[in-house]
Short mmCIF file of C-alpha atoms in Angstrom, two decimals:
data_model
loop_
_atom_site.label_atom_id
_atom_site.label_comp_id
_atom_site.label_asym_id
_atom_site.label_seq_id
_atom_site.Cartn_x
_atom_site.Cartn_y
_atom_site.Cartn_z
CA MET A 1 83.32 72.82 110.47
CA THR A 2 87.10 73.04 110.61
CA ASP A 3 89.70 71.30 108.50
CA GLY A 4 92.53 71.86 111.00
CA VAL A 5 94.13 74.49 108.75
CA TYR A 6 95.68 77.80 109.85
CA ARG A 7 94.82 80.67 107.50
CA PRO A 8 97.17 83.64 107.97
CA ILE A 9 96.22 86.81 106.08
CA LEU A 10 99.51 87.94 104.55
CA ARG A 11 100.93 90.59 102.24
CA PRO A 12 102.49 89.61 98.90
CA ARG A 13 106.03 90.51 99.94
CA ARG A 14 109.34 88.72 99.73
CA GLY A 15 109.47 88.16 103.48
CA GLU A 16 106.12 86.42 103.76
CA LEU A 17 106.73 84.34 100.62
CA ALA A 18 110.14 83.26 101.93
CA ALA A 19 108.53 82.00 105.13
CA LEU A 20 105.96 80.00 103.12
CA HIS A 21 108.67 78.69 100.81
CA HIS A 22 110.67 77.25 103.73
CA LEU A 23 107.82 75.42 105.48
CA ASP A 24 108.48 71.75 106.08
CA ALA A 25 106.08 69.28 104.48
CA ALA A 26 104.11 68.50 107.65
CA THR A 27 103.65 72.16 108.51
CA ALA A 28 102.78 73.16 104.94
CA GLY A 29 99.86 70.74 104.93
CA ARG A 30 98.21 72.71 107.74
CA VAL A 31 98.59 76.20 106.27
CA MET A 32 96.41 77.96 103.69
CA PRO A 33 97.66 81.55 103.34
CA ILE A 34 95.29 84.30 102.27
CA ILE A 35 97.28 86.82 100.24
CA GLU A 36 95.96 90.39 100.02
CA LEU A 37 96.92 91.97 96.71
CA SER A 38 97.29 95.69 96.07
CA PRO A 39 97.51 97.38 92.67
CA GLY A 40 100.95 96.86 91.19
CA ASP A 41 101.81 93.75 93.20
CA ARG A 42 103.47 91.04 91.13
CA LEU A 43 102.56 87.92 93.05
CA PRO A 44 103.35 85.44 90.22
CA GLN A 45 106.93 86.70 90.01
CA LEU A 46 107.46 86.15 93.74
CA VAL A 47 105.76 82.75 93.59
CA ARG A 48 108.01 81.76 90.70
CA GLN A 49 111.10 82.71 92.71
CA MET A 50 109.87 81.24 96.01
CA PRO A 51 107.00 78.80 95.47
CA PRO A 52 105.03 78.26 98.69
CA ARG A 53 105.26 74.74 100.07
CA THR A 54 101.52 74.89 100.76
CA GLY A 55 100.89 74.21 97.05
CA ALA A 56 97.78 76.41 97.11
CA ILE A 57 97.04 79.97 98.17
CA ALA A 58 93.88 82.03 98.56
CA VAL A 59 94.10 85.44 96.91
CA ASP A 60 92.07 88.52 97.88
CA LEU A 61 91.83 90.92 94.93
CA SER A 62 89.35 93.32 96.52
CA ALA A 63 91.85 96.21 96.44
CA VAL A 64 92.37 95.74 92.69
CA ASP A 65 89.87 97.75 90.64
CA GLU A 66 87.94 96.27 87.75
CA PRO A 67 89.44 97.29 84.40
CA GLU A 68 87.27 99.17 81.93
CA ASP A 69 88.09 96.63 79.24
CA PRO A 70 85.56 93.79 79.67
CA LEU A 71 88.12 91.34 78.28
CA ASP A 72 90.64 92.26 80.99
CA SER A 73 90.15 90.12 84.09
CA PRO A 74 92.63 90.29 87.02
CA PRO A 75 91.24 87.11 88.69
CA LEU A 76 91.44 85.03 85.52
CA GLU A 77 94.85 86.39 84.52
CA LEU A 78 96.22 85.63 87.98
CA ALA A 79 94.64 82.16 87.95
CA GLU A 80 96.38 81.42 84.64
CA GLU A 81 99.74 82.75 85.83
CA LEU A 82 99.62 80.74 89.05
CA ALA A 83 98.57 77.61 87.18
CA ALA A 84 101.63 78.05 84.96
CA VAL A 85 103.92 77.90 88.01
CA GLY A 86 102.08 74.96 89.61
CA VAL A 87 100.35 76.80 92.46
CA ALA A 88 96.61 76.36 92.98
CA MET A 89 94.49 79.43 93.61
CA LEU A 90 91.40 79.93 95.74
CA PRO A 91 89.70 83.26 94.95
CA VAL A 92 88.44 85.25 97.93
CA LEU A 93 84.84 86.45 97.70
CA ARG A 94 84.01 89.81 99.33
CA ALA A 95 80.65 91.40 100.11
CA TYR A 96 81.26 94.35 97.79
CA ASP A 97 82.35 92.29 94.76
CA SER A 98 80.44 93.18 91.62
CA ARG A 99 78.48 90.65 89.60
CA ARG A 100 81.26 90.64 87.00
CA ARG A 101 83.97 90.05 89.62
CA LEU A 102 81.98 87.21 91.19
CA VAL A 103 81.61 85.46 87.82
CA GLU A 104 85.37 85.82 87.29
CA HIS A 105 86.04 84.40 90.77
CA GLY A 106 83.85 81.41 89.97
CA LEU A 107 85.70 80.76 86.71
CA ALA A 108 89.07 81.14 88.46
CA ALA A 109 87.99 78.67 91.14
CA ARG A 110 86.98 76.08 88.56
CA MET A 111 90.33 76.50 86.78
CA HIS A 112 91.99 75.16 89.94
CA LEU A 113 90.42 73.27 92.86
CA GLY A 114 86.82 74.35 92.47
CA ARG A 115 87.02 76.03 95.87
CA ALA A 116 86.97 79.56 97.24
CA VAL A 117 87.19 81.55 100.47
CA LEU A 118 84.37 83.85 101.54
CA ARG A 119 85.79 86.60 103.75
CA LEU A 120 83.06 88.30 105.75
CA GLN A 121 83.71 91.32 107.99
CA PRO A 122 80.60 91.52 110.19
CA HIS A 123 81.17 95.14 111.27
CA ARG A 124 81.16 96.22 107.61
CA ASP A 125 79.32 93.59 105.61
CA ALA A 126 76.52 92.14 107.72
CA ARG A 127 75.31 93.57 111.00
CA ASN A 128 72.53 91.00 111.51
CA PRO A 129 71.84 87.37 110.52
CA ALA A 130 69.34 88.29 107.78
CA THR A 131 71.85 90.59 106.07
CA ALA A 132 74.60 87.98 106.44
CA THR A 133 72.43 85.33 104.80
CA GLU A 134 71.40 87.64 101.97
CA THR A 135 75.03 88.68 101.36
CA THR A 136 76.52 85.21 101.38
CA ASP A 137 73.70 83.79 99.21
CA ARG A 138 74.38 86.52 96.64
CA LEU A 139 78.12 85.85 96.65
CA LEU A 140 77.75 82.09 96.27
CA ALA A 141 75.16 82.43 93.51
CA GLY A 142 77.25 85.02 91.69
CA ALA A 143 80.32 82.77 91.73
CA GLY A 144 78.31 79.62 91.00
CA LEU A 145 79.70 77.82 94.06
CA GLU A 146 78.11 75.75 96.79
CA ALA A 147 78.81 76.43 100.48
CA GLU A 148 80.33 72.96 100.80
CA ARG A 149 83.19 74.12 98.52
CA VAL A 150 83.77 77.40 100.34
CA ASP A 151 85.78 78.19 103.46
CA LEU A 152 84.08 80.94 105.49
CA VAL A 153 86.47 83.38 107.19
CA ILE A 154 84.80 85.66 109.73
CA ASP A 155 87.24 88.56 109.80
CA LEU A 156 86.95 90.73 112.91
CA ALA A 157 89.85 92.88 111.64
CA GLU A 158 91.69 95.02 114.21
CA THR A 159 91.52 94.15 117.92
CA ALA A 160 93.34 97.24 119.08
CA CYS A 161 92.73 97.05 122.83
CA ALA A 162 91.15 94.87 125.51
CA ALA A 163 87.80 96.68 125.26
CA HIS A 164 87.70 96.05 121.51
CA ALA A 165 88.67 92.43 122.08
CA ASN A 166 85.75 91.92 124.46
CA SER A 167 83.24 93.42 122.03
CA PHE A 168 84.69 91.42 119.14
CA GLU A 169 84.38 88.23 121.16
CA GLU A 170 80.67 88.79 121.67
CA ARG A 171 80.20 89.71 118.01
CA ALA A 172 82.06 86.57 116.96
CA ARG A 173 79.72 84.41 119.03
CA HIS A 174 76.68 85.86 117.28
CA VAL A 175 78.19 85.38 113.83
CA LEU A 176 79.26 81.81 114.62
CA ARG A 177 75.72 80.90 115.64
CA TRP A 178 74.55 82.19 112.27
CA ALA A 179 77.35 80.39 110.39
CA ARG A 180 76.28 77.00 111.69
CA SER A 181 73.10 77.23 109.65
CA SER A 182 75.01 76.60 106.39
CA PRO A 183 77.19 73.63 105.37
CA TRP A 184 80.45 75.57 104.91
CA ARG A 185 83.54 73.55 104.12
CA SER A 186 85.13 75.18 107.17
CA VAL A 187 84.56 78.17 109.45
CA THR A 188 87.44 80.30 110.70
CA VAL A 189 87.64 83.39 112.89
CA ALA A 190 90.31 85.95 111.97
CA ALA A 191 91.54 89.04 113.80
CA GLY A 192 94.72 91.06 114.17
CA ALA A 193 96.24 92.94 117.10
CA MET A 194 99.70 94.01 115.91
CA PRO A 195 99.97 97.83 115.99
CA PRO A 196 100.30 99.43 112.55
CA ASN A 197 103.32 101.45 113.69
CA LEU A 198 106.18 100.21 115.89
CA ASP A 199 108.36 103.29 115.47
CA ASP A 200 107.40 104.71 118.86
CA LEU A 201 108.39 101.60 120.81
CA PRO A 202 111.64 101.65 122.79
CA THR A 203 114.76 100.32 121.10
CA ASP A 204 117.46 97.97 122.36
CA GLU A 205 115.09 96.08 124.63
CA ALA A 206 112.36 93.48 124.12
CA VAL A 207 108.88 95.03 124.39
CA PRO A 208 105.77 92.83 124.74
CA VAL A 209 102.68 93.54 122.63
CA GLY A 210 99.60 91.53 123.60
CA ARG A 211 98.26 89.01 121.11
CA LEU A 212 94.66 90.02 121.77
CA ASP A 213 93.53 88.29 118.57
CA ALA A 214 94.75 84.92 119.82
CA GLN A 215 93.26 85.56 123.25
CA VAL A 216 89.83 86.28 121.75
CA TRP A 217 89.93 83.05 119.76
CA ALA A 218 91.00 81.06 122.84
CA ARG A 219 88.16 82.50 124.93
CA LEU A 220 85.61 81.61 122.28
CA SER A 221 86.24 77.91 122.96
CA GLU A 222 84.01 77.06 120.01
CA PRO A 223 84.53 73.47 118.84
CA GLY A 224 85.16 73.17 115.14
CA VAL A 225 86.15 76.81 114.60
CA GLY A 226 89.47 77.45 112.90
CA TYR A 227 92.02 80.17 113.62
CA ALA A 228 93.32 82.94 111.38
CA ASP A 229 95.26 86.14 111.99
CA TYR A 230 97.37 88.69 110.15
CA GLY A 231 100.67 86.97 110.81
CA VAL A 232 103.10 89.41 112.44
CA THR A 233 101.63 92.49 110.73
CA SER A 234 98.69 94.78 111.40
CA PRO A 235 95.27 94.61 109.73
CA VAL A 236 95.68 98.37 109.19
CA ARG A 237 97.55 98.82 105.90
CA ARG A 238 99.63 102.01 105.90
CA LEU A 239 100.48 102.25 102.21
CA GLY A 240 103.16 104.67 101.08
CA ILE A 241 104.55 105.30 104.58
CA ASN A 242 108.26 104.75 105.08
CA HIS A 243 109.38 103.33 108.39
CA ARG A 244 112.73 103.73 110.06
CA GLN A 245 114.46 100.54 108.98
CA LEU A 246 116.03 99.35 112.20
CA PRO A 247 116.67 95.62 112.59
CA THR A 248 113.33 94.42 113.97
CA LEU A 249 111.98 91.01 114.95
CA ARG A 250 108.39 90.33 116.00
CA TYR A 251 108.74 87.17 118.07
CA THR A 252 105.58 85.24 118.90
CA THR A 253 104.86 83.62 122.26
CA ASP A 254 101.59 82.32 123.71
CA ARG A 255 100.16 85.65 124.87
CA ASP A 256 102.48 88.28 123.35
CA TRP A 257 104.66 89.32 120.49
CA TRP A 258 108.04 90.41 121.76
CA ILE A 259 109.25 93.31 119.64
CA TYR A 260 113.02 93.60 119.27
CA ARG A 261 114.08 96.89 117.60
CA TRP A 262 117.81 97.41 117.68
CA ALA A 263 119.65 100.71 117.26
CA ARG A 264 122.76 100.14 119.37
CA ARG A 265 126.40 99.55 118.39
CA GLY A 266 126.76 102.41 115.97
CA ALA A 267 125.52 102.59 112.42
CA ARG A 268 126.53 99.17 111.09
CA SER A 269 123.46 97.06 110.36
CA ASP A 270 125.51 93.86 110.63
CA ASP A 271 126.48 94.55 114.24
CA ARG A 272 122.98 95.63 115.25
CA CYS A 273 121.31 92.53 113.76
CA HIS A 274 123.94 90.26 115.28
CA ASP A 275 123.45 91.82 118.71
CA LEU A 276 119.65 91.62 118.39
CA CYS A 277 119.69 87.93 117.48
CA ARG A 278 122.23 87.09 120.16
CA THR A 279 120.01 88.81 122.74
CA LEU A 280 116.93 86.92 121.56
CA VAL A 281 118.68 83.54 121.59
CA GLY A 282 119.69 84.16 125.20
CA SER A 283 116.23 85.34 126.30
CA ALA A 284 113.36 83.61 128.06
CA GLN A 285 111.36 83.77 124.83
CA TRP A 286 113.76 81.48 122.94
CA PRO A 287 112.05 78.06 122.61
CA ALA A 288 113.45 74.87 124.10
CA ALA A 289 113.77 73.46 120.58
CA GLY A 290 115.99 76.39 119.68
CA ALA A 291 117.04 76.56 116.05
CA ARG A 292 114.96 73.43 115.27
CA PHE A 293 111.70 75.23 116.09
CA SER A 294 111.36 76.67 112.58
CA TRP A 295 113.35 77.78 109.56
CA GLY A 296 113.16 81.34 110.86
CA ASP A 297 114.61 80.32 114.22
CA ALA A 298 117.48 78.58 112.45
CA GLN A 299 118.22 81.84 110.62
CA ILE A 300 118.09 83.82 113.87
CA ALA A 301 120.46 81.36 115.55
CA ARG A 302 122.86 81.55 112.61
CA GLN A 303 122.79 85.35 112.73
CA ALA A 304 123.49 85.22 116.47
CA ARG A 305 126.68 83.28 115.80
CA SER A 306 128.02 85.58 113.10
CA ALA A 307 127.97 89.35 112.57
CA ARG A 308 128.35 88.96 108.82
CA GLY A 309 125.31 90.15 106.91
CA GLY A 310 122.84 92.43 108.64
CA GLY A 311 119.83 91.07 106.83
CA SER A 312 117.04 93.30 105.52
CA SER A 313 113.46 94.17 106.36
CA ALA A 314 112.39 91.25 104.15
CA ASN A 315 114.65 88.89 106.13
CA TRP A 316 113.35 90.11 109.46
CA ILE A 317 109.72 89.68 108.38
CA ALA A 318 110.55 86.24 106.92
CA TRP A 319 112.17 85.00 110.12
CA SER A 320 109.39 86.45 112.29
CA THR A 321 106.64 85.00 110.09
CA SER A 322 108.28 81.58 109.97
CA HIS A 323 108.50 81.41 113.76
CA HIS A 324 104.94 82.74 114.09
CA ILE A 325 103.46 80.06 111.81
CA ALA A 326 105.33 77.32 113.67
CA HIS A 327 104.19 78.67 117.04
CA VAL A 328 100.53 78.97 115.98
CA LEU A 329 100.44 75.43 114.61
CA ARG A 330 101.91 74.01 117.82
CA ALA A 331 99.14 75.77 119.78
CA LEU A 332 96.26 74.69 117.53
CA PRO A 333 94.59 71.30 117.89
CA GLN A 334 94.97 69.10 114.84
CA GLU A 335 91.94 67.77 113.01
CA GLY A 336 90.67 64.64 114.68
CA ALA A 337 92.83 65.17 117.79
#
């Protein structure tokens, strides 16, 4: 029930797209990003500038309202735009999609690979097996797709603390037992534990934040169940809130993210970013492979050698996401292994 693919749920921003663009061929073959669109996002423009090496992306349009004009279809328009730039699209089916949206998703799927992702949040969409079956049957019928062509993502959303993680683990076990009754193309469990706000964390020192999402998945020990998360961001979307833009890296290890937020050395961003990267490269978290670990690590190592160019929030997310993807894939078993 797994295809050995990691499915990070990402935002359509320059940083995340840069990380996907710089994947090496072997890594790209094991990644299927799920991109969450918001109104006003221009994903095709970013894809045109930085095409993802994965060759295909799943797109969740649930935050985009249906237009009043029946001839206006966001899923079909996006499917056409992505086809024009050579990127395959998998529409993401959601429990609250209308009949019209489901038909559009089905048409968009058949324009590309004939596949889709069904993203089910048990705490919101289906609190018991009967409701889950009724919901997924309706979604598949509405889109005109068979379960064999659909990747099921069981999204547990935010695992904010250890108590939540324990309850989510038990919930995941119940949902997985239900999921095995249908011939899904793959089954994946997703969760996210990154806090939505890092502004209150100390600066000028590395602060660990527990990867409770990864720990829940590891404790499940369910054969054939794939892994997904929210990359290095939070499942809680804080739209319209401006953060203090200090140089920040979210550096993934087995059990924690190490948060580096740097305010020292005066006001020059170049010096702060250089000092941050130099500190990280000399830390216990720096991998034995060093700059060869990922494209993002190579950028961090380069920044550690030179104080020229302080980067930007997009750079910092790109480097962090690149390292995160590489770390996750090294920890996941490959299909057939």
